[in-house]
Coordinates of C-alpha atoms and ligand atoms in Angstrom, one line a residue:
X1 CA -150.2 50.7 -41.5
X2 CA -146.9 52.2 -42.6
X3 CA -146.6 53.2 -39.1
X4 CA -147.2 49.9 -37.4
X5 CA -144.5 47.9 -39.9
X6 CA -141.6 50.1 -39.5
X7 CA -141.7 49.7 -35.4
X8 CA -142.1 45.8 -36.2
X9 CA -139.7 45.6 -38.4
X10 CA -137.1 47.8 -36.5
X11 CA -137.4 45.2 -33.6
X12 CA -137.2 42.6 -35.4
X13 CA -133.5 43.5 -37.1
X14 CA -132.4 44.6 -33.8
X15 CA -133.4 41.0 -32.2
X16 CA -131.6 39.6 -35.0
X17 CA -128.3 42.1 -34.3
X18 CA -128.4 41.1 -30.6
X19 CA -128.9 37.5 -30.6
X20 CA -126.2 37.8 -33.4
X21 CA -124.3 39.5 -30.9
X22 CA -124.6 37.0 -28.4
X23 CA -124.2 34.0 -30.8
X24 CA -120.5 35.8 -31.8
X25 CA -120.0 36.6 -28.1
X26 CA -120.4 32.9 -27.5
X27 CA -118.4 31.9 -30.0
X28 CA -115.1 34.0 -29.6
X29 CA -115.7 33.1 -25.8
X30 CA -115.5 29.7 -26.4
X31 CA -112.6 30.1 -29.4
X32 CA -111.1 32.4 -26.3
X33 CA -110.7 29.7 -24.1
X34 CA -109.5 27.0 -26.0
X35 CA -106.9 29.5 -27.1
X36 CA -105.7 30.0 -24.4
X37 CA -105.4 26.5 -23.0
X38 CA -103.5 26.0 -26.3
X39 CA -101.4 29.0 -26.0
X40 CA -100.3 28.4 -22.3
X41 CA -97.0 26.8 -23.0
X42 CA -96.3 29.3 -25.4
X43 CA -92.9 30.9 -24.7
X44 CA -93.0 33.6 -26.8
X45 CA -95.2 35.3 -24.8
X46 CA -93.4 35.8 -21.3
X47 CA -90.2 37.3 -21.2
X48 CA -88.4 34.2 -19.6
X49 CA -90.1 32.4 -22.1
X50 CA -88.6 34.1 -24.6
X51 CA -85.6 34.5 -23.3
X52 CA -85.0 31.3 -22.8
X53 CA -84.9 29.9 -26.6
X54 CA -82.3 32.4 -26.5
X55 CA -80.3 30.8 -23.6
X56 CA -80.5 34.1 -22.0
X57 CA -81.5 34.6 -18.5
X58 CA -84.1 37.2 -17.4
X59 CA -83.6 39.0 -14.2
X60 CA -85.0 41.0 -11.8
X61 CA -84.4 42.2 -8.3
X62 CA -87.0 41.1 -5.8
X63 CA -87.7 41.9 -2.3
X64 CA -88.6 39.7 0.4
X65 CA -91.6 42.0 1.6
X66 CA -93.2 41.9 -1.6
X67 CA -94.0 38.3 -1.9
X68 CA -97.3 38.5 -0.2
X69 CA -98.6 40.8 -2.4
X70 CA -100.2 38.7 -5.3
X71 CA -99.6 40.4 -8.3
X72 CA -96.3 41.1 -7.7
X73 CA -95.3 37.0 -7.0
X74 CA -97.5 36.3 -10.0
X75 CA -95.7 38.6 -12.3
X76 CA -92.4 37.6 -11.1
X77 CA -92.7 33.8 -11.3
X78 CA -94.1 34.3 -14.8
X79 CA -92.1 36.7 -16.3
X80 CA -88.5 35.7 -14.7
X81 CA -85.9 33.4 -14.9
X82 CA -83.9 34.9 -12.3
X83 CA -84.1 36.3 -9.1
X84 CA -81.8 38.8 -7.1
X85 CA -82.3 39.8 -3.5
X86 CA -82.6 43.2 -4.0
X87 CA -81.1 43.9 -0.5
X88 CA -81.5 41.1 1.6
X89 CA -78.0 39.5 1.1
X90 CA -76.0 43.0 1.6
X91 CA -73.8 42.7 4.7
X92 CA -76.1 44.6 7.5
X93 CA -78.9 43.0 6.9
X94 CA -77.4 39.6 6.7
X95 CA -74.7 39.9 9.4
X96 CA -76.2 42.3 11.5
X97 CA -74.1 41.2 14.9
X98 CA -70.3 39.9 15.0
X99 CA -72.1 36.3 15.4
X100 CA -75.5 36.6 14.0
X101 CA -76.2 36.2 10.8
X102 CA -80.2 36.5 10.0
X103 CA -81.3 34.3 6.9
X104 CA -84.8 34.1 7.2
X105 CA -85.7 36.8 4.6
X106 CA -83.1 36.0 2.2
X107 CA -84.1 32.3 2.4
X108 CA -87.7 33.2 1.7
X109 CA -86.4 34.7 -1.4
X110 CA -84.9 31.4 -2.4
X111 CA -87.9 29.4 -1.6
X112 CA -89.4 31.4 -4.1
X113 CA -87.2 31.2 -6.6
X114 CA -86.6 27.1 -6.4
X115 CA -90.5 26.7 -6.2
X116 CA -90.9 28.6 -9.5
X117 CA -87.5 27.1 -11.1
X118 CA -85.8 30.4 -11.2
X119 CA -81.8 31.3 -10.8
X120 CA -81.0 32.6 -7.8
X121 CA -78.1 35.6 -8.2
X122 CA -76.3 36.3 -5.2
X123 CA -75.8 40.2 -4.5
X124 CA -73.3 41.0 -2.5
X125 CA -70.4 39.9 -0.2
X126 CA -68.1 42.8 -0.4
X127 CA -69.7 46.4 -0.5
X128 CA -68.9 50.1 1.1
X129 CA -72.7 50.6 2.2
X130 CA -75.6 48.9 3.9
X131 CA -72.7 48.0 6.5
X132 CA -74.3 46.9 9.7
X133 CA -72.9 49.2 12.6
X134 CA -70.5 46.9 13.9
X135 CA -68.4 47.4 11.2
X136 CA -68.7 51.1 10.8
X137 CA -69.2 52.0 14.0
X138 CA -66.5 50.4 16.6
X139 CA -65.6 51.8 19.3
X140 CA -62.1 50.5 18.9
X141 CA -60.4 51.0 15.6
X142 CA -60.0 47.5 13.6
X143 CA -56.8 46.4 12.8
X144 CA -56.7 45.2 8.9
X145 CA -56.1 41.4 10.4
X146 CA -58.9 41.2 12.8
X147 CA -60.9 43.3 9.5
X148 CA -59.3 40.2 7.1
X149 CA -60.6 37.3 9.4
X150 CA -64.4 39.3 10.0
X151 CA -64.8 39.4 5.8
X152 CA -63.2 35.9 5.5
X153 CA -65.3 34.2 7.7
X154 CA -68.0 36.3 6.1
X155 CA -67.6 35.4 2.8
X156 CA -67.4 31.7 4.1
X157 CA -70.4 31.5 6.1
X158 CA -72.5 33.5 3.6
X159 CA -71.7 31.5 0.3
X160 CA -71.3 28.3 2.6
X161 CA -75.3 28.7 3.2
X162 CA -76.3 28.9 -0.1
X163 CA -73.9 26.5 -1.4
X164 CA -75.8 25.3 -4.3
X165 CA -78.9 27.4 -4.3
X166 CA -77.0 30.5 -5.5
X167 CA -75.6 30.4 -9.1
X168 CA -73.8 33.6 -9.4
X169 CA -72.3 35.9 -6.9
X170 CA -71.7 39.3 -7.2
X171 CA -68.3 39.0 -5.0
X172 CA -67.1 42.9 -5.0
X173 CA -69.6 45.8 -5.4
X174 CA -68.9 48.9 -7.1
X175 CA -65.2 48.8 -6.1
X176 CA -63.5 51.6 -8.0
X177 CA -64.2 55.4 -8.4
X178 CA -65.0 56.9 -11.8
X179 CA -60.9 58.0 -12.6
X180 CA -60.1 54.1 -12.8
X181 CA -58.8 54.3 -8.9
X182 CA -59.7 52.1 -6.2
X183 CA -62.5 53.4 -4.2
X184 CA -61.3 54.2 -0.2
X185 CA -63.5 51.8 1.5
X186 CA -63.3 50.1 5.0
X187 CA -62.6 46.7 3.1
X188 CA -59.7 48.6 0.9
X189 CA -58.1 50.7 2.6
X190 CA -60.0 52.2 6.1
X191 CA -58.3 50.4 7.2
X192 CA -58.5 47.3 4.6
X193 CA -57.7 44.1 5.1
X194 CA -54.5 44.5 4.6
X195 CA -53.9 44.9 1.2
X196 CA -54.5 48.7 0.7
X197 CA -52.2 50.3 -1.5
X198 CA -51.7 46.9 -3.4
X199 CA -54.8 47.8 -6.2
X200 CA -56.8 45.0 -7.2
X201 CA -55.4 42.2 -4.6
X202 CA -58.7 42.9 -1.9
X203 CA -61.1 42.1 -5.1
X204 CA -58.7 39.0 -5.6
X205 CA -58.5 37.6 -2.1
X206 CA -62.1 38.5 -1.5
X207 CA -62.9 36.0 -5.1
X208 CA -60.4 33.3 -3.6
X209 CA -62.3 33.2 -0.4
X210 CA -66.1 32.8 -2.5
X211 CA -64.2 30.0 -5.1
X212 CA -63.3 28.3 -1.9
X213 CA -66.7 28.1 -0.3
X214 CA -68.4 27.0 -3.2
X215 CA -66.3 26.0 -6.2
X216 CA -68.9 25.9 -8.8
X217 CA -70.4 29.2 -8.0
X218 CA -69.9 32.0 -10.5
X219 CA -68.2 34.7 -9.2
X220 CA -68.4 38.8 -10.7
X221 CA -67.5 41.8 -9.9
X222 CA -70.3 43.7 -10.4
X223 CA -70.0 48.3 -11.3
X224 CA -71.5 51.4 -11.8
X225 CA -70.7 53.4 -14.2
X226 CA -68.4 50.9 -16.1
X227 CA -70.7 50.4 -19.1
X228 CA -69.4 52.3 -22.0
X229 CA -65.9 52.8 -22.7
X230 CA -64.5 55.3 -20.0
X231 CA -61.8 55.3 -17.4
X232 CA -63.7 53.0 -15.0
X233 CA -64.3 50.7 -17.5
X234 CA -60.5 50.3 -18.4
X235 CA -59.9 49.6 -15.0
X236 CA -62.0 47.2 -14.7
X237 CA -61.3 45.7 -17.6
X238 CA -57.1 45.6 -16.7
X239 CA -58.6 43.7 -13.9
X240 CA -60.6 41.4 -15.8
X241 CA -57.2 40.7 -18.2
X242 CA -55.4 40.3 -15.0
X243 CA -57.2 37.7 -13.0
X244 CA -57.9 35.8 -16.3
X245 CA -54.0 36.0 -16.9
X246 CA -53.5 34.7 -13.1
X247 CA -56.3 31.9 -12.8
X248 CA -58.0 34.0 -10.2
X249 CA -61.4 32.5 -10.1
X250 CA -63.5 35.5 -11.9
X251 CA -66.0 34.6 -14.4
X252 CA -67.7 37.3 -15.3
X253 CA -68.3 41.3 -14.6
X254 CA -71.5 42.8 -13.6
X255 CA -72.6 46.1 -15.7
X256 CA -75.7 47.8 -13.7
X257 CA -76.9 50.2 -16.1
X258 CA -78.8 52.6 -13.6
X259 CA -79.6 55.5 -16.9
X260 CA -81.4 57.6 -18.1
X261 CA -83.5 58.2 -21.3
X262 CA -80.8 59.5 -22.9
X263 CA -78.8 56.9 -22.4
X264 CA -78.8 55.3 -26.4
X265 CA -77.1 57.8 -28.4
X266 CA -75.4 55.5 -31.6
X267 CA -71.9 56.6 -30.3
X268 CA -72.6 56.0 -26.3
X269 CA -74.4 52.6 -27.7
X270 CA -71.1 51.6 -29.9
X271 CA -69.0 52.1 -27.2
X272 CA -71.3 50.0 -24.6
X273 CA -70.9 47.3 -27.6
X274 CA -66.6 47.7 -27.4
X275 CA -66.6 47.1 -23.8
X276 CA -68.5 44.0 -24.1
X277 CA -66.6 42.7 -26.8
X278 CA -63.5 43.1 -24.9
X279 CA -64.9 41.5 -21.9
X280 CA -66.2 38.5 -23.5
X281 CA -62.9 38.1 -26.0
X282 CA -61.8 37.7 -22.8
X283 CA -63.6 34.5 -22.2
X284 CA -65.3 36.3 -19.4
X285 CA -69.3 36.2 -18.9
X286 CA -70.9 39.8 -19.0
X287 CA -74.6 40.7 -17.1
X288 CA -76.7 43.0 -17.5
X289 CA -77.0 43.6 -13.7
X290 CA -79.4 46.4 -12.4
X291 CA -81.3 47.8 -15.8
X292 CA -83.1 50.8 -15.2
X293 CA -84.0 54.0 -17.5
X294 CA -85.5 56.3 -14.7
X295 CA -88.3 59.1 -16.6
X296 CA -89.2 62.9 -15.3
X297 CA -92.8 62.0 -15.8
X298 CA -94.3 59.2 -17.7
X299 CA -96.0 60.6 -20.6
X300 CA -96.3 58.9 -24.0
X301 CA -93.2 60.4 -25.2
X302 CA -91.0 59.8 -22.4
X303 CA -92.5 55.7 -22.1
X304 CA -91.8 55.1 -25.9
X305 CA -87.9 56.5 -25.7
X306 CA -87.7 54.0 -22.4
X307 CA -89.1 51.2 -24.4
X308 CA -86.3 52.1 -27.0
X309 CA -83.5 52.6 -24.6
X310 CA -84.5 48.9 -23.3
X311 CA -84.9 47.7 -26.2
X312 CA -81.4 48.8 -27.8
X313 CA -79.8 47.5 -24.5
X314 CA -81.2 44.2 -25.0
X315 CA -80.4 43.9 -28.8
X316 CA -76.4 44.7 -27.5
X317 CA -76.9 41.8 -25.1
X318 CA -78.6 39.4 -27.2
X319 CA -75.5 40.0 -29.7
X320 CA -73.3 38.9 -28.1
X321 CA -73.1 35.4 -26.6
X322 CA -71.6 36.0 -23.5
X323 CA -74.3 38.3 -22.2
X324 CA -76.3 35.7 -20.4
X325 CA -78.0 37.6 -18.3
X326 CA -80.4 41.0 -18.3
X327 CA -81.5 41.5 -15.3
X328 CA -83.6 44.6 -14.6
X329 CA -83.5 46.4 -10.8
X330 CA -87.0 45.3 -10.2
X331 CA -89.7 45.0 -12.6
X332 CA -92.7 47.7 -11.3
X333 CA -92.7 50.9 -10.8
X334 CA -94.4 50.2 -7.8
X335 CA -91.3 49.2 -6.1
X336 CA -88.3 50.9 -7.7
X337 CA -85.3 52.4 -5.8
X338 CA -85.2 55.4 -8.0
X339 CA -87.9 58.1 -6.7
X340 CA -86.1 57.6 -3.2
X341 CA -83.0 58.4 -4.6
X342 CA -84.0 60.5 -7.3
X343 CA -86.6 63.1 -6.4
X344 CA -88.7 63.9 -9.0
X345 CA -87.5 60.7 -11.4
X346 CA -88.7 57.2 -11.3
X347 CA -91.0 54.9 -14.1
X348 CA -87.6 53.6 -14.2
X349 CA -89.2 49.7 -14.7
X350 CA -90.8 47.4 -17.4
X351 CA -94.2 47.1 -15.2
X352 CA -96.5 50.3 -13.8
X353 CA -97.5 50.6 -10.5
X354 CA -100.4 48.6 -11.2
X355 CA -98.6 45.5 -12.8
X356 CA -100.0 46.6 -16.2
X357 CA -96.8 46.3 -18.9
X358 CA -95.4 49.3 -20.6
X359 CA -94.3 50.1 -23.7
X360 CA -90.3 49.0 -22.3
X361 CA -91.9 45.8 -21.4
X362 CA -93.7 44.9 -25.1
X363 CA -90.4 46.3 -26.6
X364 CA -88.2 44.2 -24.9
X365 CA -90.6 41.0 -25.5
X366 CA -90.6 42.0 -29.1
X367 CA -87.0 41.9 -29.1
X368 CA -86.9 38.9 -27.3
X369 CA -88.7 36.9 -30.0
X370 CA -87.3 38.1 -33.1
X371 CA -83.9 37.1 -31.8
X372 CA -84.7 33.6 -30.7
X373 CA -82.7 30.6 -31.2
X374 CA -79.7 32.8 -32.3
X375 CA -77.5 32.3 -29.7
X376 CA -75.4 29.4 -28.4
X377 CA -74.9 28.9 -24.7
X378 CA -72.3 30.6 -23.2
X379 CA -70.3 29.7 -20.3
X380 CA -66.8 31.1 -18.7
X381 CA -64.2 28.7 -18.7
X382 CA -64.3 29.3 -15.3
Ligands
XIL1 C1 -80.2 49.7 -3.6 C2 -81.6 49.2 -3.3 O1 -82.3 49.1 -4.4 C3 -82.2 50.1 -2.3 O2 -83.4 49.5 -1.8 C4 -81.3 50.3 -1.1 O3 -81.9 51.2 -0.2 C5 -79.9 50.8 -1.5 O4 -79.4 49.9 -2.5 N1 -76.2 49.5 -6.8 C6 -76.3 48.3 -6.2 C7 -77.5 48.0 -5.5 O5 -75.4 47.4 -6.4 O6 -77.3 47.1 -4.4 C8 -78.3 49.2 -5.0 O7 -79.5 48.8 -4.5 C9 -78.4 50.2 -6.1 C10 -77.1 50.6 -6.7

């Protein structure tokens, strides 16, 4: 008899576990959903969302060709609050003739970006590369006035189109080398347009023309290698103190932050903090431009000193006011410049190559929400 009970009994309790089990499925199921309808318009849990009760501005870089791939619209519209062409806008591929200029996939971008209520940040009008061949490549040599109209009407006809659909320009690119001089560009001085020799007046003009063509746009000057206290960075501040001085119509300077993991040492992350005091005691804005902390492998080590390299760049942001925007250069790894340019580096972004959020990404959220509602708007007096 012994025999037969136990059996019994032993199928009995393990009926009762599963339908338990099924009962507790059902139940967290249902709890499941009705926590997430009620969670949906919780902010805390997106990084615009979070970003926002900060009045701070979430970037990214986005490409045209990507849209059609689902998850990678899907992340972006959810995630961002701001969207810049990644290269789309750049001279050759928007002026790629003397009298053609080709819109359609910088447009598309736009679309996107009004249809999901993001910023759109306009990158760039005045650059040394991605030059379409009919600047670099003329037969005869340009003469700094015919070089001065081509980049006026440029400038014109470029911020003229998006007149109200772009917020923010990035006017100059990367104009000066890392000793604090001006770079030698075909825009400067190769032959210029007609101010080479005469320092910061190209960047000047080039900001008058982009004021002119849309007056409420906000215009930058956006570097490399400017972000901690070094001879670029003086230069580009002296600029900065210039034009402010002057009225010319600057409202802000672009910092990309392209780094590595070694990037937030206390003293390198101090001087980062300096600069973009200065900056903003200037009454200028300061971005967080093209964010990315490129890895030799992604292994669990390497992911959790991104995450803090992120994370500490986004704390220096979030203290100070006039940081209103971090913008990261892309979000997945998927689609990051960096292995092309970098052999052997790259899980440089917030995102894998499958859309699935890294450590950087849950840091920065983190971040996000124990900072929120600290921060009043900010917004260059000009
Ligand atoms: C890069 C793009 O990410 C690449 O796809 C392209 O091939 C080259 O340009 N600084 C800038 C960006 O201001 O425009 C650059 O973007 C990266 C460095």
């Amino acid at each position: 008899m012994g025999f037969a009970v136990q059996p019994a009994r032993r199928i009995n309790a393990r009926m009762r576990l599963s339908l338990c089990a099924l009962v507790c499925v059902l139940i967290s199921l249902i709890a499941g959903a009705a926590d997430a309808a009620a969670q949906k318009p919780d902010a805390t849990e997106t990084l615009r969302g979070a970003a926002q009760k900060s009045n701070l501005l979430m970037g990214t870089a986005a490409g045209a060709d990507s849209l059609s791939e689902p998850l990678y619209s899907s992340t972006l519209a959810a995630q961002y609050s701001q969207l810049e062409p990644e290269n789309e806008m750049k001279f050759g591929p928007i002026h790629p003739e003397p009298t053609t200029y080709d819109y359609a996939a910088a447009d598309a971008l736009v679309a996107f970006a009004q249809a999901h209520a993001m910023r759109v940040r306009g990158h760039n009008l005045v650059w040394q590369e991605q030059l379409p061949g009919w600047i670099t490549h003329r037969l005869l040599p340009w003469t700094p006035a015919d070089l001065n109209r081509v980049l006026a009407s440029h400038i014109a006809n470029v911020v003229g189109h998006y007149k109200g659909r772009v917020y923010a320009w990035d006017v100059v690119n990367e104009p000066f080398n890392d000793d604090g001089t001006m770079r030698s560009t075909v825009w400067y001085n190769s032959p210029g347009i007609g101010f080479a020799g005469q320092g910061t007046r190209t960047i000047e003009q080039a900001l008058r023309w982009a004021h002119a063509a849309d007056p409420t746009a906000r215009l930058f000057v956006n570097e490399i290698g400017a972000e901690v206290l070094n001879r670029k960075s003086n230069a580009v501040y002296a600029m900065a103190k210039d034009f402010v001085k002057r009225g010319v119509p600057l409202s802000g300077i672009g910092l990309e932050f392209h780094v590595g993991p070694g990037f937030d040492q206390l003293d390198n992350l101090d001087s980062l903090n300096r600069n973009v005091r200065r900056l903003a005691a200037l009454g200028l804005e300061v971005q967080f431009t093209e964010v990315d902390v490129r890895l030799p492998n992604n292994n669990a080590a390497n992911l959790s000193v991104q995450a803090q390299n992120y994370k500490d760049l986004l704390n220096i942001c979030l203290q100070q006011p006039a940081c209103t925007a971090f913008q990261t250069w892309g979000f997945t790894d998927k689609h990051s410049w960096i292995p092309a340019i970098d052999h052997g580096h790259g899980w440089a972004l917030p995102f894998d190559q499958n859309y699935r959020k890294k450590p950087a990404y849950l840091a920065m959220l983190k971040k996000l929400n124990s900072h929120s509602g600290t921060r009043v708007r900010f917004q260059s007096s000009r």
